[in-house]
XYZ file of C-alpha atoms in Angstrom:
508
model
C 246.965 24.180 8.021
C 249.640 21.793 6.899
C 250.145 18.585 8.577
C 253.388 17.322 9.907
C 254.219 14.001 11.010
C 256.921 11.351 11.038
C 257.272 8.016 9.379
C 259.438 4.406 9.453
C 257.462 3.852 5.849
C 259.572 2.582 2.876
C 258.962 4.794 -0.011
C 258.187 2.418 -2.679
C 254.584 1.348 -0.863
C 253.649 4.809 0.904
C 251.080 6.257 -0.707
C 251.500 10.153 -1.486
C 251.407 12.895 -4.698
C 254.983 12.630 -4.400
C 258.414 11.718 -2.817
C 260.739 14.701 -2.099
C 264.299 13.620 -2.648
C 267.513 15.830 -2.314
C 270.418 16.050 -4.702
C 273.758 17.477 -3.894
C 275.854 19.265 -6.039
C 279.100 17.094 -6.323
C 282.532 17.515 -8.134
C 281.574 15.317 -10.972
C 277.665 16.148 -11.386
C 274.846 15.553 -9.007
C 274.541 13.594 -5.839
C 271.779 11.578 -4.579
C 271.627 12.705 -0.783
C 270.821 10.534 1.906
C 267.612 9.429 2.807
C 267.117 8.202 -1.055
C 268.147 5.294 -1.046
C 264.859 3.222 -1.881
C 263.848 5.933 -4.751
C 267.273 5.564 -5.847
C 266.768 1.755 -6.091
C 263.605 2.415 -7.747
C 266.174 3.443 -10.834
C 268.680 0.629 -10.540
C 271.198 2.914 -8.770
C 271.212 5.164 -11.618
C 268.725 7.905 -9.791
C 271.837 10.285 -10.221
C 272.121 9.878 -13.686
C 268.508 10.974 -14.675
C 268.723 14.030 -13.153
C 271.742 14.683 -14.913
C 270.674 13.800 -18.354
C 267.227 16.690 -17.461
C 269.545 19.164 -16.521
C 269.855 19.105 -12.989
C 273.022 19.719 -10.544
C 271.997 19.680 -7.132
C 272.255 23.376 -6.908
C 270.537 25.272 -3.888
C 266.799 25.772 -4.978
C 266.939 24.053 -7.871
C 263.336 21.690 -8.693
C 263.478 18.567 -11.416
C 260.265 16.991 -11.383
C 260.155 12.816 -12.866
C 257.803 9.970 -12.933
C 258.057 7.553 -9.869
C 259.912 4.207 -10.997
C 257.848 1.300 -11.727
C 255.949 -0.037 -8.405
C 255.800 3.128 -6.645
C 251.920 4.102 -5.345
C 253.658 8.213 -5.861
C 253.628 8.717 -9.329
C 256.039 11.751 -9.103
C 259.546 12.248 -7.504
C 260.694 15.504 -6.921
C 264.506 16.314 -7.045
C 265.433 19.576 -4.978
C 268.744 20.833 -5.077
C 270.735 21.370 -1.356
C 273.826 22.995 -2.700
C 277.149 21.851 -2.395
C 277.869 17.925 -1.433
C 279.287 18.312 1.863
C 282.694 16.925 2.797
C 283.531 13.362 4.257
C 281.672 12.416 7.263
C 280.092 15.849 7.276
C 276.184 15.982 7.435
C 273.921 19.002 5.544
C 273.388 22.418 7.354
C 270.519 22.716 8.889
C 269.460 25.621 6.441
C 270.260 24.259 3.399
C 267.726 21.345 4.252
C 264.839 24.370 5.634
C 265.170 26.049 2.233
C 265.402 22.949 0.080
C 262.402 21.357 2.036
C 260.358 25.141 1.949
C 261.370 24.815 -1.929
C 259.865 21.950 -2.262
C 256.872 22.435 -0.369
C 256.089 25.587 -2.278
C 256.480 23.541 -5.858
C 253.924 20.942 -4.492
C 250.939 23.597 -4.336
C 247.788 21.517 -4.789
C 248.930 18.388 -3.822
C 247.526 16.416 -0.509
C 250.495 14.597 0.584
C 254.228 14.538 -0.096
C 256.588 12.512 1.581
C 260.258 13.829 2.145
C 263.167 11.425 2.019
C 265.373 14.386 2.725
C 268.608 13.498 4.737
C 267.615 13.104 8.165
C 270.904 12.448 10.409
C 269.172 13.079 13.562
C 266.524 14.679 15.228
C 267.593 17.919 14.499
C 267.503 17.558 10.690
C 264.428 16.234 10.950
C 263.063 19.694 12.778
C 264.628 21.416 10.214
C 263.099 19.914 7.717
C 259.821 19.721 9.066
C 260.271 23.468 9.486
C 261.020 24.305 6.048
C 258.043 22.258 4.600
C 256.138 24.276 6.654
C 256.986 27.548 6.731
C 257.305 26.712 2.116
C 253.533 25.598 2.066
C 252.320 29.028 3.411
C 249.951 30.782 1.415
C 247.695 34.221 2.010
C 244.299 33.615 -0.068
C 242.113 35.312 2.555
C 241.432 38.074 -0.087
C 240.784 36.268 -2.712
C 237.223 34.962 -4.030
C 237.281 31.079 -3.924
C 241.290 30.987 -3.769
C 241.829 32.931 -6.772
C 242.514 36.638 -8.157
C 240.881 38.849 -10.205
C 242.274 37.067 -13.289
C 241.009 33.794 -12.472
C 244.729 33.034 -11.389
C 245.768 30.288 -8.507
C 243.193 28.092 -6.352
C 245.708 25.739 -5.411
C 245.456 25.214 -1.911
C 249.220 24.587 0.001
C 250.599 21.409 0.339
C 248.070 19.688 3.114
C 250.150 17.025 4.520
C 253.713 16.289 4.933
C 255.539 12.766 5.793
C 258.840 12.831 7.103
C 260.508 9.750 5.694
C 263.356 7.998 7.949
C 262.227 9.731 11.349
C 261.427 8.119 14.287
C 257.793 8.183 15.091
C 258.225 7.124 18.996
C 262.028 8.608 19.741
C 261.244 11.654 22.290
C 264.017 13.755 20.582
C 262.517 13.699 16.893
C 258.536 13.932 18.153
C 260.041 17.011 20.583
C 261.957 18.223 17.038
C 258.435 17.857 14.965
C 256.343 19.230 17.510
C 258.726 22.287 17.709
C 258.876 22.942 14.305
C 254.839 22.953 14.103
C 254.299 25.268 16.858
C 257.138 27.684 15.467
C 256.150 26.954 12.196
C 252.347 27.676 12.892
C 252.967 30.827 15.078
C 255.622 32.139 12.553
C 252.766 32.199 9.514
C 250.176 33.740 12.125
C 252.302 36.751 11.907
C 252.934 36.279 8.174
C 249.174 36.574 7.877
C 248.902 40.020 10.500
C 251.388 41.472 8.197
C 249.375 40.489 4.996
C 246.266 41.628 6.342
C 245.130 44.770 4.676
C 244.964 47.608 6.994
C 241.749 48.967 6.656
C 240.834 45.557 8.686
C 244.264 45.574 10.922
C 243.578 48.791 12.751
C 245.111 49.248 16.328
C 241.820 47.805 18.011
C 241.815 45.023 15.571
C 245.004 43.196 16.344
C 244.371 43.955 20.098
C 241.178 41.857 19.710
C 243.108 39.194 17.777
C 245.828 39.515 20.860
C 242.927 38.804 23.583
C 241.783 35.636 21.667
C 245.097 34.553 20.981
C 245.601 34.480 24.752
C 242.402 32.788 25.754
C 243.131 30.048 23.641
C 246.858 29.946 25.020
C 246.315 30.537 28.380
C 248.064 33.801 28.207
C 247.997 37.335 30.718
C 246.627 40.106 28.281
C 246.351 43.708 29.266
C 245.209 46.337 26.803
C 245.443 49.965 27.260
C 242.735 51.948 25.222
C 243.453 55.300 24.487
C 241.911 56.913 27.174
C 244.238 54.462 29.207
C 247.233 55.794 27.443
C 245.806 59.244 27.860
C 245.468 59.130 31.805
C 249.058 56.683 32.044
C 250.895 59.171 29.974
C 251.363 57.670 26.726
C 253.125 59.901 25.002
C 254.392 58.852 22.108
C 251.967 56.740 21.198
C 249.574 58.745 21.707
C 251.255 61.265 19.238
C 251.646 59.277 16.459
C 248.269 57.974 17.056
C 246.908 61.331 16.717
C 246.142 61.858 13.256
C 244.183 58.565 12.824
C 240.844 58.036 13.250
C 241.608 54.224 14.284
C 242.691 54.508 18.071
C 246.306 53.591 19.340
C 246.552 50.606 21.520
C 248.976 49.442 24.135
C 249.106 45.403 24.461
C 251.028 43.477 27.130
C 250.646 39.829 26.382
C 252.651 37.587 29.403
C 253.526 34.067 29.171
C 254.475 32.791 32.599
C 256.220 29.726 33.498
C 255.868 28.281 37.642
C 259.517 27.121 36.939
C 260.847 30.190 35.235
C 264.255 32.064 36.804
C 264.575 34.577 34.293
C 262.379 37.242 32.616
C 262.439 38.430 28.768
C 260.847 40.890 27.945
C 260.297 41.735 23.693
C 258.893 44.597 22.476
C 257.379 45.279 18.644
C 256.586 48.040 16.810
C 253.162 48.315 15.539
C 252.425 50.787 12.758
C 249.253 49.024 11.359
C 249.690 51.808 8.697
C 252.658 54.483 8.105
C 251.631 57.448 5.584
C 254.799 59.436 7.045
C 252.032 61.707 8.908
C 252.528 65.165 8.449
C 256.252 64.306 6.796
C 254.012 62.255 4.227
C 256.282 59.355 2.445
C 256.620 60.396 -1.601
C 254.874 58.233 -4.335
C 255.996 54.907 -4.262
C 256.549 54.361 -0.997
C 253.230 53.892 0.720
C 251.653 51.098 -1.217
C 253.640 48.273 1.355
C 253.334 50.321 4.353
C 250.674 47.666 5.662
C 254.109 46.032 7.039
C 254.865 48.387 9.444
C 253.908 46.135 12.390
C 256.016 43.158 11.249
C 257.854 43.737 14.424
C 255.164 43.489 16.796
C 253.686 40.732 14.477
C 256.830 38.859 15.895
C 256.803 39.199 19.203
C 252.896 38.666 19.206
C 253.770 35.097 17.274
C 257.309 34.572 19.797
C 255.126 34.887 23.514
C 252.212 32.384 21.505
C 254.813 29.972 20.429
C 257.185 30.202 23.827
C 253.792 29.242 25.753
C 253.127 26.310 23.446
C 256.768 25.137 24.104
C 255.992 25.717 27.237
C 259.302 26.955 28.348
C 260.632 27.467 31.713
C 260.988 31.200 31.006
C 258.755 34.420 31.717
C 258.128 36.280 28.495
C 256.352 38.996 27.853
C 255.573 41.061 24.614
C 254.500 44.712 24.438
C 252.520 45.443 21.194
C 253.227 49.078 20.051
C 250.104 50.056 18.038
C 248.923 53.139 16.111
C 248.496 54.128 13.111
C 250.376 56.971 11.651
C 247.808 59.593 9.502
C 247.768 63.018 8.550
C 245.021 65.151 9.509
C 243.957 68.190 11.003
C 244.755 66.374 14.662
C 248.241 64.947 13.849
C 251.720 65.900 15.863
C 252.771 68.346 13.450
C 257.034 68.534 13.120
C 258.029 70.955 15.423
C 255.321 69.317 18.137
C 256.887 68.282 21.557
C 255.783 65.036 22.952
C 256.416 63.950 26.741
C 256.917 60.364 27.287
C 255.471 58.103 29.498
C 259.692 58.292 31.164
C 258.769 61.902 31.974
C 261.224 62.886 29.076
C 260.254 65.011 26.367
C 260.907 64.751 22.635
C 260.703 67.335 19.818
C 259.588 65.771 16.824
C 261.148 66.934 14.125
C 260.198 64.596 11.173
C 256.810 62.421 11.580
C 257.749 59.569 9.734
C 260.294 58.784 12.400
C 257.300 57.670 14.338
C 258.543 54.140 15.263
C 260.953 54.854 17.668
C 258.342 57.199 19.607
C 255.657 54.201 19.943
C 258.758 51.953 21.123
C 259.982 54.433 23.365
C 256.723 54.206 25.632
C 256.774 50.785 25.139
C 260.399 50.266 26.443
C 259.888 52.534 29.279
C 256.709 50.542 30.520
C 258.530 47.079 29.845
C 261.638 48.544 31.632
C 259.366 49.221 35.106
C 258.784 45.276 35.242
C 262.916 45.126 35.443
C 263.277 42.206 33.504
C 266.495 40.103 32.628
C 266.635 41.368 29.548
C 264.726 43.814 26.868
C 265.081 42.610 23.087
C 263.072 45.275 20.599
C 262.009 44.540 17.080
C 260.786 46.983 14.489
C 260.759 47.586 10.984
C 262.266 51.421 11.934
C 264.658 52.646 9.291
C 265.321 52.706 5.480
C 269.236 53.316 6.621
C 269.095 49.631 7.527
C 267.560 48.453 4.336
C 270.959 50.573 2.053
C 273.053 49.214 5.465
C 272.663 45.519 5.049
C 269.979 45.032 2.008
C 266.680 43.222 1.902
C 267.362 39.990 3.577
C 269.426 41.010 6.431
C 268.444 42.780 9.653
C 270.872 44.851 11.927
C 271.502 44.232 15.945
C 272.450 46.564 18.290
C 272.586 46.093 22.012
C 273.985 47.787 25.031
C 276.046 44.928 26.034
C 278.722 43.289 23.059
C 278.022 39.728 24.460
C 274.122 40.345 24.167
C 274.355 41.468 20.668
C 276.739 38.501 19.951
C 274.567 35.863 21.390
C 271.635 37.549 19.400
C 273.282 36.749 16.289
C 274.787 33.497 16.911
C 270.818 32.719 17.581
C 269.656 34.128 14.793
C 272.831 32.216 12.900
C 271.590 28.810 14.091
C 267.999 29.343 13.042
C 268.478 30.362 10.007
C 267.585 34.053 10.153
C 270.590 36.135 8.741
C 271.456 39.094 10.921
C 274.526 41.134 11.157
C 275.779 43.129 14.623
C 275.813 46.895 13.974
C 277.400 49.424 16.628
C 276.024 52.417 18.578
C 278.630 55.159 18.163
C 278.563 57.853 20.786
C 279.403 60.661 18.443
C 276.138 60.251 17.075
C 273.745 61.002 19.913
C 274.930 64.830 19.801
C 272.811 65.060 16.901
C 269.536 64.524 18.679
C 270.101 67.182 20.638
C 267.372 69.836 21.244
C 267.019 73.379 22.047
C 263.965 72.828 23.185
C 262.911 69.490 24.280
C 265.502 66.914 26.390
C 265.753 64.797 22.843
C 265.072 65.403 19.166
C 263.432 61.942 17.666
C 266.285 62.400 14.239
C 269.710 63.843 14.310
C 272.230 62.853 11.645
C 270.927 61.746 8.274
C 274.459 59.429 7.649
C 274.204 56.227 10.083
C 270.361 56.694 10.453
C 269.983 53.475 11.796
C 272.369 53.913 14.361
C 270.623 57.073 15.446
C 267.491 55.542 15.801
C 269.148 52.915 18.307
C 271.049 55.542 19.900
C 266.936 56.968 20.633
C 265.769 54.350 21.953
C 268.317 53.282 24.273
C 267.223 56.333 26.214
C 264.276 54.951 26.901
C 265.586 51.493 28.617
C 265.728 51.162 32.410
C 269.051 51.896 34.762
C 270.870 48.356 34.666
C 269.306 46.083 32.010
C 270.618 44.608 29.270
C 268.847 45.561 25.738
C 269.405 45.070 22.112
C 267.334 46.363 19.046
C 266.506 44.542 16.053
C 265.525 46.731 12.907
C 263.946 44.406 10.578
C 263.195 46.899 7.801
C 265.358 44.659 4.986
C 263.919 40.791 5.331
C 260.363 41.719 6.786
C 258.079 41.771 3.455
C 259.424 40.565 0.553
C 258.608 42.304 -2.397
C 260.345 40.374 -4.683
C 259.990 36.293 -5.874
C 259.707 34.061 -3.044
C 262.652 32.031 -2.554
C 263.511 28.593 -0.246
C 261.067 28.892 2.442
C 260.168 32.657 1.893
C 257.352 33.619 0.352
C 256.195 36.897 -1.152
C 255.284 39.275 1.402
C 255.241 39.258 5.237
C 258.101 36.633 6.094
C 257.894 36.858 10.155
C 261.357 37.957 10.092
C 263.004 38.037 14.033
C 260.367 34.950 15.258
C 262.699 32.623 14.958
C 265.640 34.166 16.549
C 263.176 35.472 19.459
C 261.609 31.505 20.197
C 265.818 30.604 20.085
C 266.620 33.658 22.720
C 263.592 32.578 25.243
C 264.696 28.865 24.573
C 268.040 30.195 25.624
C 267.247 31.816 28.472
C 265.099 29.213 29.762
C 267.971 26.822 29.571
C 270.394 29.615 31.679
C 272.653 30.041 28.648
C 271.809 33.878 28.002
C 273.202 34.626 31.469
C-alpha cells in the first residue's frame, strides 16, 4: 500500500527516485508550474527551456523524464504535463492536478519514493494531489506468479511512498486533506480489487465474507441474509436471478452509524459477481468482462468503509445486491413471474435484465428503514454505455435538485457524470398482461426504462436517484491519468462527497 505524507523539505537535499514537477502548457511553450521553484533553480532558471528543447508542452498527461541538476540526492526529475497555464491569479483545477499526479505515479512503477513539487495552493490541492498519486500507483498482481505474467512481463511493484513537497506537515486543514485522500484513496482501490477479482473466487458468499471482515475491522453493523433468509423474507428477485447458479445469492446490509448523525443515506449496489445473460445468454464477445458486474455494489461496499473512517456525522448504510446470474436447468426462464419482496410481481421477459430485479429487493428493504435519502449504483444497461460513452455515467433521480446536487458532487470530485431524465411515456412499455410490471419495455431509451423500474420499487415520500455506471466502471482500454486498466471504482467518490454532504446539512 502506498504511503502518503507531507513535507516542508527543499528538494535539492530530500532524498527520493525522483522529483515530480508540473509543466503548464503556455502561449509561448511550456510553463514551469508552481511548486518548482528549487528544481527550476537546479537549471539556472532555464528548467522551462529543457523541456522544450525534448519535446515537451505541458500538455495534459504528457511524461518527460531528465537527470536531476547537479547536487540533487534524486537523480531523476519527472516533468508531467497539467494542461493549459491557467489565467492570472487563477490556481490549477483540482482534476487536472489528480490526473497529472495519478500520471505520474503510474510512470514511477518500481520506484520507492517520489517526491511531488506539484502546485500546492492550499490544502485542497494538496488532497488532490495526494489523491491522484494514489489512486495512479494502483496495481492488481494478485494473479500473477511473483508479480509477473505468463510472459515473464511486469514485477514492478507501485510506487511505495509518496512526499508531498510544499505541504504543511502540522496545519490541521492539509493533515485532514492527506488523511482524506488516503482513506478514499485506500477504500476506492479495495473495490478496484473486488471488481478485478476473478469470479470463480468472488461468488455471492465470498464478498459477503469479505463484507463481515471489512466491518470487524471498521467497527461496522453487518447483516447477511443467506438464501434460505431470502427464501423465508421473500426475496424475490434475487432469489430469481440467483436461481440458475450454483453459488448462492446473498443479501448484505453493512451500517455505519454516527452518535451525532441527523440524517440517514442509504446506497444501494448491484452485485452480479457474474452475468452470462441467464437463459437470454449474452452473444460471443460479451461475457469475457462480465466479472464487473458488481462494480456498483463494489462502491457502496468501499463508500460505508471509507464514510466510517472519516468518521462522519452521518448514518450510512449500504445494501449489497448479490447473485450470480447462470443458466441451468433451475434458472427463471423468460416468461417466469417473480414476486418481490414489495409484494409486487414482475414478468421477466429477458434474463439479462437481471440487475434491476436484485436492486429492486434491495430498494424495497432499504426503503422500510425510511431514510433521508436512497442513492442506487449499478452497472445496469448497455443504453447508457451508446448514451454517454465509456467514461461517463448517467443520473436520474425523482427529485431535479437531487439529481443536480448528485452531479455537481460528482463534478467537484472529479468523476464525470451527466443528469439523464425519466420520461413518463416510457413506463407504458413495462406494462404486463400478466404480472403488475414487465422488467423491459421499450428497446429506444433503455436506460431510462430501467430507471423508470426501479423507481417502483422506492418507498412513498423519499427522495432517490440512480446511478448506471455501465460506461466508466472497467476500463478496457489504456489506462489514462489516474485510471487504470480495469475496475476504476467509478461512483466512490461522488458517494464519500454525498455522505460528506449530508453530514454537513447541505443535501437538505
Amino acid at each position: 500500500m502506498t504511503a502518503l505524507t507531507l513535507s516542508t523539505a527543499a528538494a535539492p537535499g530530500l532524498r527520493a527516485d525522483a522529483i515530480v514537477v508540473g509543466v503548464a502548457k503556455g502561449a509561448k511553450g511550456p510553463v514551469v508550474a508552481p511548486g518548482a521553484e528549487a528544481v527550476d533553480a537546479g537549471y539556472d532558471g532555464k528548467l522551462a527551456d529543457v523541456l522544450e528543447t525534448l519535446g515537451a508542452s505541458g500538455a495534459e498527461g504528457e511524461v518527460t523524464k531528465l537527470p536531476a541538476p547537479s547536487g540533487f540526492k534524486a537523480s531523476l526529475v519527472l516533468a508531467v504535463g497539467l494542461g493549459a497555464e491557467p489565467g492570472k491569479d487563477a490556481g490549477f483545477d483540482a482534476e487536472a492536478l489528480r490526473r497529472a499526479a495519478g500520471v505520474a505515479a503510474r510512470a514511477l512503477n518500481g520506484a520507492k519514493k517520489a517526491a511531488f513539487a506539484l502546485p500546492l495552493a492550499d490544502a485542497a490541492d494538496a488532497g488532490a494531489v495526494g489523491e491522484g498519486a494514489l489512486l495512479g500507483a494502483y496495481s492488481f498482481d494478485a494473479y500473477k506468479e511473483n508479480g509477473k505474467d505468463a510472459k515473464g512481463r511486469g514485477g514492478k511493484a507501485p510506487l511505495a511512498d509518496v512526499v508531498l513537497l510544499g505541504g504543511k506537515p502540522r496545519d490541521k486543514a492539509y493533515k485532514a486533506a492527506v488523511e482524506r485522500a488516503a482513506a478514499v484513496s485506500e477504500e476506492l482501490n479495495r473495490a478496484r480489487d473486488l471488481i478485478n477479482t476473478p469470479p470463480n473466487d468472488l461468488t455471492p458468499a465470498a464478498f459477503a465474507a469479505l463484507a463481515q471482515d471489512a466491518a470487524k475491522a471498521h467497527g461496522l453493523k453487518i447483516q447477511v441474509l443467506d438464501e434460505k433468509a431470502l427464501a423465508k423474507g421473500g426475496y424475490g428477485g434475487i432469489l430469481g436471478v440467483g436461481a440458475g447458479s450454483a453459488a448462492p445469492p446473498r443479501l448484505v446490509k453493512l451500517s455505519y452509524t454516527s452518535p451525532k448523525a441527523k440524517k440517514h443515506l442509504a446506497l444501494v449496489g448491484k452485485g452480479i459477481t457474474y452475468d452470462s445473460g441467464g437463459i437470454s445468454l449474452k452473444p460471443a464477445g460479451h461475457n469475457e468482462t462480465m466479472k464487473c458486474d458488481m462494480s456498483g455494489a463494489a462502491a457502496v461496499f468501499a463508500a460505508v468503509v471509507a464514510a466510517a473512517r472519516l468518521g462522519l456525522e452521518v448514518n450510512v448504510t449500504g445494501w449489497l445486491a448479490l447473485a450470480e446470474n447462470m443458466p441451468s436447468g433451475s434458472a427463471t426462464r423468460p416468461g417466469d413471474v417473480l414476486r418481490m419482496f414489495s409484494g409486487k410481481t414482475v414478468e421477466v421477459l429477458n434474463t439479462d435484465a437481471e440487475g434491476r430485479l436484485v436492486l429492486a429487493d434491495a430498494l424495497w428493504a432499504a426503503s422500510q428503514e425510511k431514510p433521508d435519502a436512497i442513492v442506487d449504483v449499478a452497472t445496469l444497461t448497455g443504453a447508457m454505455v451508446l448514451a454517454l460513452g465509456a467514461r461517463t455515467f448517467g443520473i436520474m433521480a425523482n427529485d431535479d435538485a437531487f439529481r443536480s446536487a448528485i452531479h455537481e458532487a460528482a463534478e467537484e470530485v472529479g468523476e464525470a457524470a451527466w443528469p439523464m431524465p425519466l420520461p413518463e411515456h416510457l413506463r407504458k412499455g413495462m406494462d404486463s398482461p400478466t404480472a403488475d410490471i414487465a422488467n423491459m419495455g421499450e428497446r429506444m431509451g433503455g436506460g431510462l426504462v430501467a430507471g423508470l423500474f426501479l423507481r417502483e420499487f422506492i418507498g412513498d415520500g423519499i427522495t432517490w436517484a440512480h446511478l448506471d455506471i455501465a460506461g466508466p466502471a472497467f476500463n478496457e482500454q489504456g489506462p489514462f491519468g489516474y485510471t487504470p486498466k480495469g475496475g476504476t471504482g467509478s461512483a466512490v467518490r461522488t458517494l464519500v462527497r454525498l455522505a460528506e454532504l449530508t453530514a454537513a446539512g447541505d443535501l437538505g
